[in-house]
CSV table of C-alpha atoms in Angstrom, one decimal:
chain,number,residue,atom,x,y,z
A,63,MET,CA,0.0,0.0,0.0
A,64,ALA,CA,1.4,3.4,-1.0
A,65,ALA,CA,2.4,5.7,1.8
A,66,GLU,CA,0.0,8.5,2.5
A,67,THR,CA,0.9,12.0,1.1
A,68,THR,CA,0.5,14.9,3.5
A,69,ILE,CA,-0.8,18.0,1.8
A,70,THR,CA,0.1,21.2,3.7
A,71,THR,CA,-2.3,24.1,3.3
A,72,PRO,CA,-0.4,27.4,3.3
A,73,PRO,CA,-1.2,29.8,6.2
A,74,HIS,CA,-3.8,32.4,5.4
A,75,VAL,CA,-2.6,35.9,6.4
A,76,VAL,CA,-4.8,39.0,6.5
A,77,PHE,CA,-3.2,42.4,6.0
A,78,LEU,CA,-4.8,45.7,7.1
A,79,PRO,CA,-3.1,48.9,5.6
A,80,TYR,CA,-3.9,52.4,6.9
A,81,ALA,CA,-4.8,55.6,5.1
A,82,MET,CA,-1.4,56.9,4.0
A,83,ALA,CA,0.8,55.9,1.0
A,84,SER,CA,3.8,55.6,3.3
A,85,HIS,CA,1.9,53.0,5.3
A,86,ILE,CA,-0.1,51.4,2.5
A,87,THR,CA,2.8,50.8,0.0
A,88,PRO,CA,5.2,48.9,2.2
A,89,LEU,CA,2.5,46.8,3.8
A,90,VAL,CA,1.1,45.8,0.5
A,91,HIS,CA,4.6,45.0,-0.7
A,92,ILE,CA,5.0,42.6,2.2
A,93,ALA,CA,1.6,41.0,1.3
A,94,ARG,CA,2.8,40.5,-2.3
A,95,ILE,CA,6.1,39.1,-1.2
A,96,PHE,CA,4.3,36.6,1.1
A,97,ALA,CA,2.0,35.5,-1.7
A,98,ALA,CA,5.0,35.0,-4.0
A,99,ARG,CA,6.5,32.8,-1.4
A,100,GLY,CA,3.5,30.5,-1.1
A,101,LEU,CA,1.4,32.0,1.6
A,102,ARG,CA,-2.3,32.8,1.1
A,103,VAL,CA,-2.8,36.5,1.5
A,104,THR,CA,-5.9,38.7,1.7
A,105,VAL,CA,-5.6,42.5,1.9
A,106,ILE,CA,-8.5,44.4,3.4
A,107,ALA,CA,-8.8,48.1,2.5
A,108,THR,CA,-11.3,50.8,2.0
A,109,THR,CA,-12.7,51.0,-1.5
A,110,HIS,CA,-10.8,54.0,-2.9
A,111,ASN,CA,-7.5,53.1,-1.1
A,112,ALA,CA,-7.6,49.7,-2.7
A,113,LEU,CA,-7.5,51.4,-6.1
A,114,LEU,CA,-4.0,52.5,-5.2
A,115,PHE,CA,-2.6,49.0,-5.4
A,116,GLN,CA,-5.2,46.8,-7.1
A,117,SER,CA,-3.3,46.8,-10.5
A,118,SER,CA,-0.2,45.5,-8.8
A,119,ILE,CA,-2.1,42.7,-7.2
A,120,ASN,CA,-3.7,41.9,-10.6
A,121,ASN,CA,-0.2,41.7,-12.1
A,122,ASP,CA,0.9,39.3,-9.4
A,123,ARG,CA,-2.1,37.0,-10.0
A,124,ARG,CA,-0.6,36.3,-13.4
A,125,LEU,CA,2.6,35.0,-11.7
A,126,VAL,CA,1.5,33.3,-8.5
A,127,PRO,CA,-1.6,31.0,-8.0
A,128,ALA,CA,-4.6,33.3,-8.1
A,129,ARG,CA,-5.9,32.0,-4.8
A,130,ASN,CA,-2.7,33.1,-3.1
A,131,ILE,CA,-3.6,36.8,-3.1
A,132,SER,CA,-6.8,38.8,-3.1
A,133,VAL,CA,-8.2,42.1,-2.1
A,134,LEU,CA,-11.4,42.6,-0.1
A,135,THR,CA,-12.9,46.1,0.4
A,136,VAL,CA,-15.0,47.8,3.1
A,137,LYS,CA,-16.8,51.0,2.7
A,138,PHE,CA,-15.3,54.0,4.5
A,139,PRO,CA,-17.9,55.6,6.8
A,140,SER,CA,-18.1,58.8,4.9
A,141,ASP,CA,-21.6,59.8,6.1
A,142,GLU,CA,-20.8,59.1,9.7
A,143,VAL,CA,-17.7,61.3,9.7
A,144,GLY,CA,-19.2,64.0,7.4
A,145,LEU,CA,-16.9,63.6,4.3
A,146,PRO,CA,-17.7,63.3,0.6
A,147,ASP,CA,-17.5,59.8,-0.9
A,148,GLY,CA,-13.9,59.0,-1.9
A,149,VAL,CA,-12.1,61.1,0.7
A,150,GLU,CA,-10.5,58.4,2.8
A,151,ASN,CA,-6.8,59.0,2.5
A,152,PHE,CA,-4.7,61.7,4.1
A,153,ALA,CA,-3.5,62.7,0.6
A,154,ALA,CA,-7.1,64.1,0.1
A,155,SER,CA,-7.1,66.1,3.3
A,156,SER,CA,-6.9,69.8,2.6
A,157,SER,CA,-7.4,70.9,6.2
A,158,PRO,CA,-6.7,69.6,9.8
A,159,GLU,CA,-10.5,69.0,10.2
A,160,ILE,CA,-10.6,66.6,7.3
A,161,ALA,CA,-7.5,64.8,8.5
A,162,TYR,CA,-9.1,64.3,11.9
A,163,LYS,CA,-12.3,62.9,10.3
A,164,ILE,CA,-10.3,60.4,8.3
A,165,GLN,CA,-8.3,59.4,11.3
A,166,HIS,CA,-11.5,59.0,13.4
A,167,GLY,CA,-13.1,56.8,10.7
A,168,PHE,CA,-10.1,54.5,10.5
A,169,PHE,CA,-9.2,54.3,14.2
A,170,PHE,CA,-12.7,53.8,15.5
A,171,LEU,CA,-15.6,53.3,13.0
A,172,LEU,CA,-14.0,50.7,10.7
A,173,ARG,CA,-13.4,48.3,13.5
A,174,LYS,CA,-16.7,46.5,13.3
A,175,PRO,CA,-16.9,45.9,9.5
A,176,MET,CA,-13.2,44.9,9.3
A,177,GLU,CA,-13.6,42.6,12.4
A,178,ARG,CA,-16.7,41.0,10.8
A,179,LEU,CA,-14.8,40.3,7.6
A,180,ILE,CA,-11.8,38.9,9.4
A,181,ARG,CA,-14.0,36.5,11.3
A,182,GLU,CA,-15.5,35.3,8.1
A,183,LEU,CA,-12.1,34.7,6.6
A,184,ASN,CA,-10.9,32.8,9.7
A,185,PRO,CA,-7.1,33.4,8.9
A,186,GLN,CA,-4.1,32.0,10.7
A,187,CYS,CA,-2.4,35.4,11.2
A,188,ILE,CA,-3.2,39.1,11.2
A,189,ILE,CA,-0.7,41.7,10.1
A,190,SER,CA,-2.1,45.1,10.7
A,191,ASP,CA,-0.9,48.7,10.6
A,192,MET,CA,0.0,50.1,14.0
A,193,PHE,CA,-3.2,52.3,13.8
A,194,PHE,CA,-5.4,49.2,14.1
A,195,PRO,CA,-4.5,48.3,17.7
A,196,TRP,CA,-7.9,46.5,18.2
A,197,THR,CA,-6.7,43.7,16.0
A,198,VAL,CA,-4.7,42.3,19.0
A,199,ASP,CA,-8.0,41.7,20.8
A,200,LEU,CA,-9.4,39.9,17.9
A,201,ALA,CA,-6.2,37.8,17.4
A,202,GLU,CA,-6.2,36.7,21.0
A,203,GLU,CA,-9.9,35.7,20.7
A,204,LEU,CA,-9.2,33.7,17.5
A,205,GLY,CA,-6.0,32.2,19.0
A,206,ILE,CA,-3.8,33.5,16.2
A,207,PRO,CA,-0.7,35.7,16.1
A,208,ARG,CA,-1.0,39.4,15.4
A,209,PHE,CA,2.0,41.4,14.1
A,210,SER,CA,2.0,45.2,14.2
A,211,PHE,CA,3.5,47.1,11.2
A,212,GLN,CA,5.6,50.1,12.1
A,213,PRO,CA,6.8,52.3,9.1
A,214,CYS,CA,9.2,54.6,10.9
A,215,SER,CA,12.9,54.3,11.9
A,216,PHE,CA,14.3,52.6,15.0
A,217,PHE,CA,16.1,55.9,15.7
A,218,THR,CA,12.7,57.6,16.1
A,219,HIS,CA,11.4,55.1,18.5
A,220,CYS,CA,14.6,55.3,20.6
A,221,VAL,CA,14.4,59.1,20.7
A,222,TRP,CA,10.7,58.9,21.8
A,223,HIS,CA,11.5,56.4,24.5
A,224,ARG,CA,14.4,58.4,26.0
A,225,LEU,CA,12.3,61.6,25.9
A,226,GLU,CA,9.5,59.9,27.8
A,227,GLU,CA,11.9,58.2,30.2
A,228,HIS,CA,14.2,61.1,31.1
A,229,GLU,CA,12.0,64.2,30.2
A,230,PRO,CA,15.1,66.3,29.5
A,231,HIS,CA,12.9,69.0,27.8
A,232,LYS,CA,11.2,69.7,31.2
A,233,LYS,CA,14.5,70.7,32.7
A,234,VAL,CA,15.0,73.6,30.3
A,235,ALA,CA,13.4,76.9,31.1
A,236,SER,CA,11.0,78.1,28.4
A,237,ASP,CA,12.5,81.6,28.6
A,238,SER,CA,16.1,80.4,28.3
A,239,ASP,CA,18.3,81.9,25.6
A,240,ASP,CA,19.6,78.4,24.8
A,241,GLN,CA,16.5,76.2,24.7
A,242,SER,CA,18.4,73.2,23.3
A,243,PHE,CA,19.0,70.1,25.4
A,244,SER,CA,20.8,66.7,25.0
A,245,ILE,CA,18.8,63.5,24.9
A,246,PRO,CA,20.4,61.0,27.3
A,247,GLY,CA,20.9,57.3,26.8
A,248,LEU,CA,21.4,57.3,23.0
A,249,PRO,CA,24.5,56.0,21.1
A,250,HIS,CA,25.1,59.5,19.7
A,251,GLU,CA,24.9,63.0,21.0
A,252,ILE,CA,21.5,64.2,19.9
A,253,ARG,CA,20.4,67.7,20.7
A,254,MET,CA,16.9,69.2,20.3
A,255,LYS,CA,15.2,72.4,20.9
A,256,LEU,CA,12.0,72.9,23.0
A,257,SER,CA,10.2,74.1,19.9
A,258,GLU,CA,11.0,70.7,18.2
A,259,ILE,CA,9.2,68.6,20.9
A,260,GLU,CA,5.9,67.1,19.9
A,261,ASN,CA,3.0,68.5,21.9
A,262,TYR,CA,2.1,65.0,23.2
A,263,PHE,CA,5.3,65.0,25.3
A,264,ILE,CA,4.2,68.2,27.0
A,265,GLY,CA,0.7,67.3,28.0
A,266,GLU,CA,-2.3,65.0,27.5
A,267,ASN,CA,-4.0,65.1,24.1
A,268,PHE,CA,-5.9,62.8,21.7
A,269,PHE,CA,-2.8,61.6,19.8
A,270,LYS,CA,-0.9,60.8,23.0
A,271,LYS,CA,-3.8,58.5,24.0
A,272,ILE,CA,-3.7,56.8,20.6
A,273,LEU,CA,0.0,56.2,20.9
A,274,LYS,CA,-0.5,54.7,24.4
A,275,THR,CA,-3.1,52.3,23.0
A,276,ILE,CA,-0.8,51.4,20.1
A,277,LYS,CA,2.1,50.6,22.5
A,278,GLU,CA,-0.1,48.5,24.8
A,279,ALA,CA,-1.4,46.5,21.8
A,280,GLU,CA,2.2,45.9,20.6
A,281,LEU,CA,3.2,44.5,24.0
A,282,ARG,CA,0.5,41.9,23.5
A,283,SER,CA,1.4,41.2,19.9
A,284,HIS,CA,3.5,38.4,18.5
A,285,GLY,CA,6.0,40.9,17.2
A,286,ILE,CA,6.6,44.1,15.2
A,287,ILE,CA,7.4,44.3,11.5
A,288,HIS,CA,9.5,47.2,10.1
A,289,ASN,CA,10.2,48.4,6.6
A,290,ASN,CA,13.7,48.9,7.7
A,291,CYS,CA,17.2,47.6,7.3
A,292,TYR,CA,19.5,46.7,10.2
A,293,GLU,CA,22.6,48.1,8.4
A,294,VAL,CA,21.2,51.6,8.3
A,295,GLU,CA,20.9,52.0,12.1
A,296,PRO,CA,22.3,48.9,13.8
A,297,GLN,CA,22.9,50.5,17.2
A,298,TYR,CA,19.3,51.9,17.3
A,299,SER,CA,17.9,48.6,16.1
A,300,ASP,CA,19.5,46.7,19.0
A,301,MET,CA,18.4,49.4,21.5
A,302,TYR,CA,14.9,49.3,20.1
A,303,VAL,CA,14.5,45.6,20.9
A,304,LYS,CA,15.6,46.1,24.5
A,305,ILE,CA,13.3,49.1,24.9
A,306,ARG,CA,10.1,47.6,23.4
A,307,GLY,CA,10.6,44.1,24.8
A,308,ARG,CA,9.1,42.6,21.6
A,309,LYS,CA,10.8,40.8,18.7
A,310,GLY,CA,11.2,43.1,15.7
A,311,TRP,CA,11.6,41.9,12.2
A,312,HIS,CA,13.4,44.4,9.9
A,313,ILE,CA,12.6,43.3,6.3
A,314,GLY,CA,13.2,46.4,4.3
A,315,PRO,CA,13.4,48.2,2.1
A,316,THR,CA,10.5,46.2,0.8
A,317,PHE,CA,10.8,47.6,-2.7
A,318,LEU,CA,14.0,45.7,-3.3
A,319,PHE,CA,12.1,42.4,-2.9
A,320,ILE,CA,9.4,43.8,-5.1
A,321,ASP,CA,11.9,44.7,-7.8
A,322,GLU,CA,12.9,41.0,-7.9
A,323,LEU,CA,9.3,40.0,-8.1
A,324,GLU,CA,8.5,42.4,-10.9
A,325,LYS,CA,11.5,41.6,-13.1
A,326,SER,CA,9.4,38.8,-14.6
A,327,GLN,CA,6.6,41.2,-15.4
A,328,ASN,CA,6.2,43.3,-18.5
A,329,LEU,CA,8.4,46.4,-18.3
A,330,LYS,CA,5.6,48.6,-19.6
A,331,GLU,CA,3.6,47.7,-16.4
A,332,LEU,CA,6.5,49.1,-14.4
A,333,THR,CA,7.1,52.3,-16.3
A,334,LYS,CA,3.6,53.4,-17.4
A,335,ASN,CA,3.1,55.4,-14.2
A,336,VAL,CA,6.5,57.2,-14.6
A,337,GLY,CA,5.8,58.1,-18.2
A,338,SER,CA,8.0,57.8,-21.2
A,339,ASP,CA,8.3,61.6,-21.4
A,340,CYS,CA,9.9,61.8,-18.0
A,341,LEU,CA,12.3,59.0,-18.7
A,342,ASN,CA,13.2,60.5,-22.1
A,343,TRP,CA,13.9,63.9,-20.3
A,344,LEU,CA,16.2,62.2,-17.8
A,345,GLU,CA,18.1,60.5,-20.6
A,346,ARG,CA,19.1,64.0,-21.9
A,347,GLN,CA,20.5,65.1,-18.5
A,348,GLN,CA,24.1,64.6,-17.3
A,349,PRO,CA,24.8,62.0,-14.6
A,350,ASN,CA,24.1,63.1,-11.0
A,351,SER,CA,22.9,66.5,-12.2
A,352,VAL,CA,19.1,66.3,-11.5
A,353,LEU,CA,17.4,67.1,-8.2
A,354,PHE,CA,14.3,65.1,-7.5
A,355,VAL,CA,11.8,67.2,-5.6
A,356,CYS,CA,8.9,65.3,-4.0
A,357,PHE,CA,7.1,65.9,-0.7
A,358,GLY,CA,4.9,62.9,-0.6
A,359,SER,CA,1.1,62.5,-1.1
A,360,SER,CA,-0.1,63.9,2.3
A,361,VAL,CA,2.0,66.8,3.4
A,362,ARG,CA,0.7,70.2,2.3
A,363,PHE,CA,2.9,73.3,2.6
A,364,SER,CA,1.5,76.8,2.6
A,365,ASN,CA,1.6,78.7,-0.7
A,366,ASP,CA,4.1,81.1,0.9
A,367,GLN,CA,6.4,78.2,1.6
A,368,LEU,CA,5.9,76.7,-1.9
A,369,THR,CA,6.9,80.1,-3.3
A,370,GLU,CA,10.1,80.1,-1.4
A,371,ILE,CA,10.9,76.5,-2.6
A,372,ALA,CA,10.1,77.4,-6.2
A,373,LEU,CA,12.3,80.5,-6.2
A,374,ALA,CA,15.1,78.6,-4.5
A,375,LEU,CA,14.9,75.9,-7.2
A,376,LYS,CA,15.0,78.6,-9.9
A,377,SER,CA,18.0,80.4,-8.3
A,378,ALA,CA,20.0,77.2,-7.7
A,379,LYS,CA,20.2,76.7,-11.4
A,380,CYS,CA,20.3,72.9,-11.5
A,381,PRO,CA,17.8,70.8,-13.5
A,382,PHE,CA,15.1,69.2,-11.4
A,383,ILE,CA,12.0,67.0,-11.5
A,384,LEU,CA,9.1,68.3,-9.4
A,385,VAL,CA,6.2,66.2,-8.4
A,386,VAL,CA,3.0,68.2,-7.6
A,387,LYS,CA,-0.6,67.4,-6.8
A,388,GLU,CA,-3.2,67.5,-9.6
A,389,GLN,CA,-4.7,71.0,-9.9
A,390,GLU,CA,-7.1,71.5,-7.0
A,391,ASP,CA,-10.9,71.7,-7.5
A,392,GLU,CA,-12.2,75.2,-7.1
A,393,LYS,CA,-14.2,74.2,-4.1
A,394,VAL,CA,-11.1,73.1,-2.1
A,395,ASP,CA,-9.4,75.6,0.1
A,396,SER,CA,-6.2,76.3,-1.9
A,397,THR,CA,-4.4,78.2,0.9
A,398,TYR,CA,-2.1,75.1,1.2
A,399,GLY,CA,-0.4,73.0,-1.4
A,400,ASP,CA,-1.5,74.7,-4.6
A,401,TRP,CA,1.6,74.9,-6.8
A,402,TRP,CA,-0.5,76.1,-9.7
A,403,GLN,CA,-1.3,79.5,-8.2
A,404,LEU,CA,2.4,80.4,-8.4
A,405,ASP,CA,3.6,82.4,-11.4
A,406,CYS,CA,7.1,81.1,-10.9
A,407,ILE,CA,6.0,77.5,-11.3
A,408,LYS,CA,4.1,78.3,-14.5
A,409,GLU,CA,7.2,80.1,-15.8
A,410,MET,CA,9.5,77.2,-15.0
A,411,ALA,CA,7.1,74.6,-16.4
A,412,ALA,CA,7.5,76.3,-19.7
A,413,ASP,CA,11.3,75.7,-19.7
A,414,ASN,CA,11.5,72.0,-20.4
A,415,ASN,CA,15.3,72.1,-20.5
A,416,LYS,CA,15.6,72.9,-16.8
A,417,CYS,CA,12.7,71.2,-15.2
A,418,PHE,CA,10.2,68.4,-15.6
A,419,ILE,CA,6.9,68.6,-13.7
A,420,ILE,CA,4.9,65.5,-12.9
A,421,LYS,CA,1.2,66.0,-11.9
A,422,GLY,CA,-0.1,63.4,-9.5
A,423,TRP,CA,1.6,60.2,-8.5
A,424,ALA,CA,5.1,59.2,-9.6
A,425,SER,CA,7.3,56.1,-9.1
A,426,GLN,CA,10.0,57.5,-6.8
A,427,VAL,CA,12.0,54.2,-6.9
A,428,LEU,CA,12.2,54.1,-10.7
A,429,ILE,CA,13.1,57.8,-11.0
A,430,MET,CA,15.7,57.7,-8.3
A,431,GLN,CA,17.4,54.7,-9.8
A,432,HIS,CA,18.2,56.7,-12.9
A,433,ARG,CA,21.8,57.7,-13.4
A,434,ALA,CA,20.8,61.4,-13.9
A,435,ILE,CA,19.4,61.8,-10.4
A,436,GLY,CA,22.0,63.4,-8.1
A,437,GLY,CA,19.9,64.5,-5.1
A,438,PHE,CA,16.5,64.3,-3.4
A,439,LEU,CA,14.6,67.2,-1.8
A,440,THR,CA,12.0,65.7,0.4
A,441,HIS,CA,10.0,66.2,3.6
A,442,CYS,CA,11.7,63.1,5.1
A,443,GLY,CA,8.7,60.8,5.3
A,444,TRP,CA,6.2,60.3,8.1
A,445,ASN,CA,5.3,63.8,9.1
A,446,SER,CA,5.4,63.3,12.9
A,447,VAL,CA,9.0,62.1,12.8
A,448,LEU,CA,10.2,64.8,10.4
A,449,GLU,CA,12.7,66.3,12.7
A,450,ALA,CA,14.1,63.1,14.1
A,451,LEU,CA,14.6,61.5,10.6
A,452,THR,CA,16.3,64.6,9.4
A,453,LYS,CA,18.7,64.4,12.3
A,454,LEU,CA,19.4,60.7,11.5
A,455,LEU,CA,20.2,61.5,7.8
A,456,GLU,CA,22.6,64.2,8.8
A,457,LEU,CA,24.1,62.0,11.5
A,458,LEU,CA,24.8,59.3,8.9
A,459,GLY,CA,26.3,61.9,6.5
A,460,LEU,CA,23.6,61.2,3.9
A,461,GLY,CA,21.9,64.6,3.7
A,462,ILE,CA,21.7,68.2,4.5
A,463,GLY,CA,19.0,69.5,6.9
A,464,VAL,CA,17.0,72.5,5.8
A,465,GLY,CA,13.9,72.2,8.0
A,466,THR,CA,12.4,74.5,10.5
A,467,ASP,CA,13.2,74.0,14.2
A,468,VAL,CA,9.5,74.1,15.1
A,469,TRP,CA,7.5,70.9,15.4
A,470,ASN,CA,4.4,70.7,13.2
A,471,PRO,CA,1.3,68.9,14.5
A,472,GLY,CA,-0.1,67.4,11.3
A,473,PHE,CA,-0.1,67.0,7.5
A,474,ILE,CA,-0.9,70.7,7.0
A,475,VAL,CA,2.4,72.4,7.6
A,476,THR,CA,1.9,75.6,9.6
A,477,SER,CA,5.4,76.0,11.0
A,478,PRO,CA,7.4,79.1,10.1
A,479,VAL,CA,8.3,79.5,6.4
A,480,ILE,CA,11.8,78.6,5.5
A,481,SER,CA,13.5,81.2,3.3
A,482,ARG,CA,14.4,80.7,-0.3
A,483,GLU,CA,18.0,81.6,0.5
A,484,LYS,CA,18.3,78.8,3.1
A,485,ILE,CA,16.7,76.3,0.7
A,486,GLU,CA,18.9,77.4,-2.2
A,487,LEU,CA,22.1,77.1,-0.1
A,488,ALA,CA,21.2,73.5,0.9
A,489,ILE,CA,20.5,72.6,-2.8
A,490,LYS,CA,23.8,74.0,-3.9
A,491,ARG,CA,25.7,72.2,-1.0
A,492,LEU,CA,24.0,69.0,-2.1
A,493,MET,CA,24.2,69.2,-5.9
A,494,PHE,CA,27.4,71.1,-6.8
A,495,ASP,CA,30.9,69.7,-6.4
A,496,SER,CA,32.7,70.3,-3.1
A,497,ASP,CA,34.3,68.2,-0.3
A,498,GLU,CA,31.0,68.1,1.5
A,499,ASN,CA,29.1,67.0,-1.7
A,500,ARG,CA,31.7,64.3,-2.5
A,501,ASN,CA,31.5,62.9,1.1
A,502,ILE,CA,27.7,62.8,1.0
A,503,ARG,CA,27.8,60.9,-2.4
A,504,ALA,CA,30.4,58.5,-1.1
A,505,ASN,CA,28.4,57.8,2.1
A,506,ALA,CA,25.2,57.4,0.1
A,507,LYS,CA,26.9,55.0,-2.3
A,508,LEU,CA,28.2,52.9,0.6
A,509,MET,CA,24.9,52.9,2.3
A,510,ALA,CA,23.1,51.9,-0.9
A,511,GLU,CA,25.4,48.9,-1.3
A,512,LYS,CA,24.8,47.8,2.3
A,513,VAL,CA,21.0,48.1,1.9
A,514,LYS,CA,21.1,46.2,-1.4
A,515,ARG,CA,23.1,43.4,0.2
A,516,ALA,CA,20.6,43.2,3.1
A,517,ALA,CA,17.9,42.2,0.7
A,518,GLU,CA,20.0,39.6,-1.1
A,519,ASP,CA,20.4,35.9,-0.2
A,520,GLY,CA,22.0,35.8,3.3
A,521,GLY,CA,21.5,39.5,4.0
A,522,SER,CA,19.9,40.7,7.2
A,523,SER,CA,16.6,41.6,5.7
A,524,HIS,CA,16.4,38.5,3.6
A,525,LEU,CA,17.1,36.3,6.7
A,526,ASP,CA,14.6,38.2,8.8
A,527,LEU,CA,12.0,37.8,6.0
A,528,ASN,CA,12.6,34.1,5.9
A,529,ALA,CA,12.5,33.9,9.7
A,530,LEU,CA,9.2,35.8,9.8
A,531,ILE,CA,7.5,33.5,7.2
A,532,ASP,CA,8.8,30.4,9.1
A,533,GLU,CA,7.4,31.9,12.4
A,534,ILE,CA,4.0,32.4,10.8
A,535,LYS,CA,4.0,28.8,9.4
A,536,CYS,CA,5.1,27.4,12.8
A,537,CYS,CA,2.2,29.3,14.6
A,538,ALA,CA,-0.3,28.0,12.0
A,539,ASN,CA,0.6,24.3,12.6
């Protein structure tokens, strides 16, 4: 009699992304990587947010078994929060009030419909964005592991922890001429100003309560997943594990794994969102000569600040690619983020030799991989860690800080306007030949090599990815 054959069913993992591109993209990347490696994956998202990645999922379904990856949608509670249909991402928030309503909808009102859907799916694992802390309660009830996804750096978490633990900002007089202070207990000497401290370190507020809930949920979770690379900040990665008391898997940058996945797909699918016109324009530029300017999908500067940025770009006299939002609807308050009200932008847009303007979404990865790109002017990612991340980049010798020294409480940037002269000087320091410029490029090249190796066979991120998948499989058995 023939021996019985054991058929192992792959674990079913549910992913819940949040309402920001910086959270959605890497978490969906992880879902796609899991599916390509044989796990069964379901991504649950609101209807309009799902449109941001549905085409990528459809492409994957041509390469992996169709049952391995799927997308299910829930309706965002637009009526309950008082927003028009389709406004369910922070990129669509033109005011703090709208941002708060989106946050309220995701953090509180979507729990029941998402919970109901997860119960019906009966998965073996939940991987949710940090802003869905309630998933730990559901996971405990179902007897399955829950992993929290954290998109920001280990450095940021370590700074937050030391600020909460030692409260050095409370030892500086508010009327002191020198309001800066040193943060104790960190591997490097890090100084901040009182004006840079987030308001939830000063007193009780809504966001502080949210962060407390998130931390409590993570202490009960199976672990925390980071779109990060150990080689970028090894000392802070080690410190983070001790501080949080939870296993952390650093499996980033996720786009490097996605690059490998997409190599087998049609190149047109990869480049259609960049546009052949942009790529052709880049081909006409000299190596390392172009500054890529992109402030993400959610952050909105005042038009006064946009004017200073635009005039600095004009005066710096280096070619640049500028990513801007689509022209705003007339009904939207255009006090913030409306590049198209600026005469200098219209003037520069007409000079195709010096600049290329992309309206709407652009593939940052594909653009920055081009040989012509020599620098990146950005807001440094997740808005609430703006200052800390800027400090990290300067600490690693990878960039030049040009930010304000006043903390900004949301996606609508209301902190003091940075002058065109300051921005222009930073651009010239970054883009034009000097000892500083050469050192930054050398450091960036070295870091790029380290990060790339981390995602290759035997690299730290590659090993952590394998270990995470093995952990999920083990828990499912």
